PDB file of C-alpha atoms in Angstrom:
ATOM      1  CA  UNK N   1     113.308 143.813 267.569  1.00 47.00           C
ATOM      2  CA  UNK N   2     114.598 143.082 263.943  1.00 48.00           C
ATOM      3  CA  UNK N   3     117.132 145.034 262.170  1.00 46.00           C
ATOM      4  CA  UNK N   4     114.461 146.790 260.121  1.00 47.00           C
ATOM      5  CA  UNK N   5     112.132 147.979 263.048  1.00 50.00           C
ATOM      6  CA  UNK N   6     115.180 148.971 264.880  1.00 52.00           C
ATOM      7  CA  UNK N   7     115.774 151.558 261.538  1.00 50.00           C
ATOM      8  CA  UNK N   8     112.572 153.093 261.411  1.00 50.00           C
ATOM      9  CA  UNK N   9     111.701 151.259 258.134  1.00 53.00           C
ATOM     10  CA  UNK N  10     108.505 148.897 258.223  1.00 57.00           C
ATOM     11  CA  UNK N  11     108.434 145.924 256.745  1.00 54.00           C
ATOM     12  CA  UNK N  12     104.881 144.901 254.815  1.00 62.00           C
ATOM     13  CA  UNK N  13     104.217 141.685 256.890  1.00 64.00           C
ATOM     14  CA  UNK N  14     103.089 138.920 254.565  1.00 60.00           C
ATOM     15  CA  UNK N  15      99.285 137.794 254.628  1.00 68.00           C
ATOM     16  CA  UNK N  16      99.352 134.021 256.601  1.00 78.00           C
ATOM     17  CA  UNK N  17      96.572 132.717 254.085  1.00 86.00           C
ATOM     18  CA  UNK N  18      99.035 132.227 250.394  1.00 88.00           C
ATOM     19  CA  UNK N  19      95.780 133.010 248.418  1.00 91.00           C
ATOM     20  CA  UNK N  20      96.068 136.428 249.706  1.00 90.00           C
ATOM     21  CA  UNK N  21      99.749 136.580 249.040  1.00 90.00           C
ATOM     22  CA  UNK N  22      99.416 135.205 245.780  1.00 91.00           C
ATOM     23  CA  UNK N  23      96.753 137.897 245.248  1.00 93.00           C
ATOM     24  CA  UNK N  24      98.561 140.589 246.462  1.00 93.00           C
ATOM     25  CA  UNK N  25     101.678 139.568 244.579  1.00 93.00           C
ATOM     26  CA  UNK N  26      99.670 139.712 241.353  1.00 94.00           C
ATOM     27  CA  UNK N  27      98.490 143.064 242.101  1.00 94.00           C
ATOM     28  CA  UNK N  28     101.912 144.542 242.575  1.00 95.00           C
ATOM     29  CA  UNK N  29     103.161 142.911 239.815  1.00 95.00           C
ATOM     30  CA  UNK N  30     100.565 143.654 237.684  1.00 95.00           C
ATOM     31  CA  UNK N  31     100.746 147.615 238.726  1.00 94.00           C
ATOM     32  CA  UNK N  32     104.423 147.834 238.169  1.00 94.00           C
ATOM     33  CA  UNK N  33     103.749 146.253 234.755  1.00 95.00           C
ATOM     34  CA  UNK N  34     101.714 148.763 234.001  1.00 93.00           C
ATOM     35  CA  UNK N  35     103.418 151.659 235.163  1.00 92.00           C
ATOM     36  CA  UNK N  36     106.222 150.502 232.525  1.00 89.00           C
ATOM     37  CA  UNK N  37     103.669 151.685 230.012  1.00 86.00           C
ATOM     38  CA  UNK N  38     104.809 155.142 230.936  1.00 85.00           C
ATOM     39  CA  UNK N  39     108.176 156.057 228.921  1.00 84.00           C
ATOM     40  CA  UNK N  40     108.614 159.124 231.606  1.00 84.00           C
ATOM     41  CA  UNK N  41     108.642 156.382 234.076  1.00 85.00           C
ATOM     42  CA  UNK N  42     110.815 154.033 232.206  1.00 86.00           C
ATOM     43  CA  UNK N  43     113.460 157.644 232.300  1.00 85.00           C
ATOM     44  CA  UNK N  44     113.271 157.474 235.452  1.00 86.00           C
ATOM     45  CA  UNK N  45     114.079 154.564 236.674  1.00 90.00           C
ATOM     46  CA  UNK N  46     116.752 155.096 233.624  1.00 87.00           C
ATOM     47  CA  UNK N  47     118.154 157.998 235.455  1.00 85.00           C
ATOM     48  CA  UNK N  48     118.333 156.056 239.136  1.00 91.00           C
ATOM     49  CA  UNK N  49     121.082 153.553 237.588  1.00 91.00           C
ATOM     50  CA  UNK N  50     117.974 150.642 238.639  1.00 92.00           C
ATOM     51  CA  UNK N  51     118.081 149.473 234.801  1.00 90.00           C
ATOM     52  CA  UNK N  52     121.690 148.651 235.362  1.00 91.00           C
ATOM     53  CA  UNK N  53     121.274 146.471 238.253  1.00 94.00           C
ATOM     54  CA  UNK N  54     121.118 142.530 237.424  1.00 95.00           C
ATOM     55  CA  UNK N  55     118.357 141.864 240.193  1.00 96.00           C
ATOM     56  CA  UNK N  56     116.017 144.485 238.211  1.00 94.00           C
ATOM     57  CA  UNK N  57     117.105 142.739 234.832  1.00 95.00           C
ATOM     58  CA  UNK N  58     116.350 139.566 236.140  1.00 96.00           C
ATOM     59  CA  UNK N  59     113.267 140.881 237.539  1.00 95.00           C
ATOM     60  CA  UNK N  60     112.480 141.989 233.964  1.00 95.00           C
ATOM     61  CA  UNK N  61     113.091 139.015 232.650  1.00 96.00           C
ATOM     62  CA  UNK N  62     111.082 137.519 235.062  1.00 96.00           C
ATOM     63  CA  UNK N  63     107.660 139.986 234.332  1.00 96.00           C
ATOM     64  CA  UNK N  64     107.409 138.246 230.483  1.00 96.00           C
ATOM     65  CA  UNK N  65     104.834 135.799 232.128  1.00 95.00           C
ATOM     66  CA  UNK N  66     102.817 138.855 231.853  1.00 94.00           C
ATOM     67  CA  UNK N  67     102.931 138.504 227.491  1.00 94.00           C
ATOM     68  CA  UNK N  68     101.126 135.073 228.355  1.00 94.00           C
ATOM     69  CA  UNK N  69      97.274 135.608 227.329  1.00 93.00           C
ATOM     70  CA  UNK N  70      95.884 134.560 230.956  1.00 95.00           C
ATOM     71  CA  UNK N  71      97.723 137.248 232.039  1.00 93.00           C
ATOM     72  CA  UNK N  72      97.431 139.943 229.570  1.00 93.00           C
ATOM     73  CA  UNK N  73      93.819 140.159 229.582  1.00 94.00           C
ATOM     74  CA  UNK N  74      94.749 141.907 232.645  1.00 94.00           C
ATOM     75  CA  UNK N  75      96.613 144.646 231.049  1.00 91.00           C
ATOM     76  CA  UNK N  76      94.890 147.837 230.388  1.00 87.00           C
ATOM     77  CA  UNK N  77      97.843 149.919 228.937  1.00 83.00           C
ATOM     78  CA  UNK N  78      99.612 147.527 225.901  1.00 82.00           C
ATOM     79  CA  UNK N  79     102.851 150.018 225.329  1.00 83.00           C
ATOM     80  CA  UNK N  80     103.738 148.512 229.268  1.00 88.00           C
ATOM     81  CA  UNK N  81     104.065 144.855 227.760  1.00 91.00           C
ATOM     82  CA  UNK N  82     106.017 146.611 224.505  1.00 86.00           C
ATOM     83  CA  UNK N  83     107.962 148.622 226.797  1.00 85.00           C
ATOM     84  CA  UNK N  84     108.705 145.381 228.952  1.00 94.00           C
ATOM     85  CA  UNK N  85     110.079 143.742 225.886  1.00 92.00           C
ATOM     86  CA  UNK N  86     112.353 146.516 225.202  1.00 87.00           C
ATOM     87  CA  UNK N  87     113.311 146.024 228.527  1.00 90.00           C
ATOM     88  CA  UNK N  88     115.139 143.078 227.886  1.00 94.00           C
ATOM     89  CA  UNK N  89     117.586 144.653 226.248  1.00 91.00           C
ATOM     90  CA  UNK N  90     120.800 146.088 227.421  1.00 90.00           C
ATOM     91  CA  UNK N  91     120.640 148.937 224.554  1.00 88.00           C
ATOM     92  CA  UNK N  92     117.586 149.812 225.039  1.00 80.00           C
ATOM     93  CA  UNK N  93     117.986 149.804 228.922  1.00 85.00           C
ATOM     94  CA  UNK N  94     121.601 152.144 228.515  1.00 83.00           C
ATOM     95  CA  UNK N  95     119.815 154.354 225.524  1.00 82.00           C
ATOM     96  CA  UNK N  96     116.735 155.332 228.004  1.00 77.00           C
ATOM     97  CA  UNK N  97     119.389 156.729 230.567  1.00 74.00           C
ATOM     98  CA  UNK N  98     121.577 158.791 227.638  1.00 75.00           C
ATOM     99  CA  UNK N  99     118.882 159.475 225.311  1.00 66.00           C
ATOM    100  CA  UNK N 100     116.027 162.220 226.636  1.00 65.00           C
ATOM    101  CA  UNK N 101     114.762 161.987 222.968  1.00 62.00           C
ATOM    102  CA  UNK N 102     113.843 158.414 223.443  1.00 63.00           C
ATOM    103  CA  UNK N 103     111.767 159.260 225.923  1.00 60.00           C
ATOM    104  CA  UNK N 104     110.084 161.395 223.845  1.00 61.00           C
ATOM    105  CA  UNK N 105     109.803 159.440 220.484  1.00 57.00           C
ATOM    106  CA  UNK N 106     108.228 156.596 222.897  1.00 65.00           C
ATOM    107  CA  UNK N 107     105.786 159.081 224.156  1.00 57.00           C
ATOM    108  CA  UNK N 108     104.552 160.805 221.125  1.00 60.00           C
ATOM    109  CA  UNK N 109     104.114 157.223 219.420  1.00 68.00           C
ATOM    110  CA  UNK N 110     101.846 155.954 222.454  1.00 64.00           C
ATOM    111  CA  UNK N 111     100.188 159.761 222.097  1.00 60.00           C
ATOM    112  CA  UNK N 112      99.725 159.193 218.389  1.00 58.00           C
ATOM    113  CA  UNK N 113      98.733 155.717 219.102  1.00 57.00           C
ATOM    114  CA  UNK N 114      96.151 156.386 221.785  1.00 60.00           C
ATOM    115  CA  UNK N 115      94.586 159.395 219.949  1.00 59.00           C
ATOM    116  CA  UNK N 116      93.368 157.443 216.988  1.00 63.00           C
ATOM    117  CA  UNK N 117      92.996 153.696 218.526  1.00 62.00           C
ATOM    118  CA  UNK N 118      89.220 153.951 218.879  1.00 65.00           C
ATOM    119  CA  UNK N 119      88.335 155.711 216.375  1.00 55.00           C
ATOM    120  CA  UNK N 120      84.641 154.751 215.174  1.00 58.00           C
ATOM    121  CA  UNK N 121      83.528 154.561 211.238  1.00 53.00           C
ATOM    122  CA  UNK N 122      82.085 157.682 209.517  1.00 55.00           C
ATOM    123  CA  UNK N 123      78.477 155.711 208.595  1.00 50.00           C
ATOM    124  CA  UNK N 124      75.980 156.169 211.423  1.00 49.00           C
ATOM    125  CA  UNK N 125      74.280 152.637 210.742  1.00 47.00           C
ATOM    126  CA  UNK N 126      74.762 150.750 213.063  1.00 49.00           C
ATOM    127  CA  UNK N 127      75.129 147.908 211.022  1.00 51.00           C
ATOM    128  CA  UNK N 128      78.377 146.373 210.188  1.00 50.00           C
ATOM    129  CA  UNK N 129      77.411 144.778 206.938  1.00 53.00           C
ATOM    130  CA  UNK N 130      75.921 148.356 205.509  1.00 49.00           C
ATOM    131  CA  UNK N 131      79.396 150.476 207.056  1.00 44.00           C
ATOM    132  CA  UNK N 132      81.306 148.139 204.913  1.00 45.00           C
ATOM    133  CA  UNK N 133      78.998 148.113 201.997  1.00 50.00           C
ATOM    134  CA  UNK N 134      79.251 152.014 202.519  1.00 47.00           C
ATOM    135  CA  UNK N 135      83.093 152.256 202.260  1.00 47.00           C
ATOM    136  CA  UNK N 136      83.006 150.649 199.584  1.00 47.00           C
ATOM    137  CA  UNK N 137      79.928 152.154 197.870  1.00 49.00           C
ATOM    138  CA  UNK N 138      77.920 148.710 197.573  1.00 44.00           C
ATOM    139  CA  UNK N 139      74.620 148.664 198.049  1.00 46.00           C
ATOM    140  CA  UNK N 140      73.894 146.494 201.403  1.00 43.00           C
ATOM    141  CA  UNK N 141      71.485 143.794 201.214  1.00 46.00           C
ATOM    142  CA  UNK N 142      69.213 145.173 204.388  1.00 43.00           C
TER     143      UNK N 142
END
């Protein structure tokens, strides 16, 4: 028995086949990515001293792949790739532990944000020629 069973703390065994690693890793990564979308997240892990350790910065560092457009296309929260940009910098990392109002600035800007991201033009044609025309009160040539 390894040190770990012997503990009472499984390790995840690694798939044999490496495209099911590699797709696994992807997933992981790509879920922790996202969860740095969320600022009260980011506070947390803030408030655990993990910012501060150079394995997680490194780790950090090591995420920007995910900024690359094969991989952001993957990325359904954008504030996580903003937030992992921040992340790169001590400041920012020692400001999220201090500073509960950063937390909150960096949630009511994704609030604001996602509350007016999709919003959809006052004209009800569906044409975008005639909404345009409309705005800017020229007759459309339909």
């Amino acid at each position: 028995m390894d040190g770990d069973q012997q503990n009472g703390a499984a390790t995840p065994a690694l798939p044999a086949d490496p495209k099911v690693a590699n797709r696994a890793r992807f997933e992981l990564e790509l879920e922790f990515v996202q969860a740095l979308a969320n600022p009260f997240y980011l506070h947390s892990l803030a408030q655990q001293n993990i910012l501060e350790q150079p394995a997680f910065v490194n780790f950090l560092e090591y995420l920007l792949y995910w900024k690359e457009k094969e991989y952001a296309r993957f990325i359904h929260y954008p504030h996580a790739l903003h937030h992992l940009e921040l992340l790169q910098h001590a400041q920012f990392r020692s400001q999220m532990k201090k500073d509960e109002s950063l937390r909150e600035f960096l949630h009511q800007k994704q609030f604001d944000h996602w509350r007016t991201w999709r919003e959809q033009p006052t004209s009800t044609d569906s044409k975008p020629e005639a909404a345009l025309a409309a705005q800017k009160n020229i007759p459309s040539e339909s």
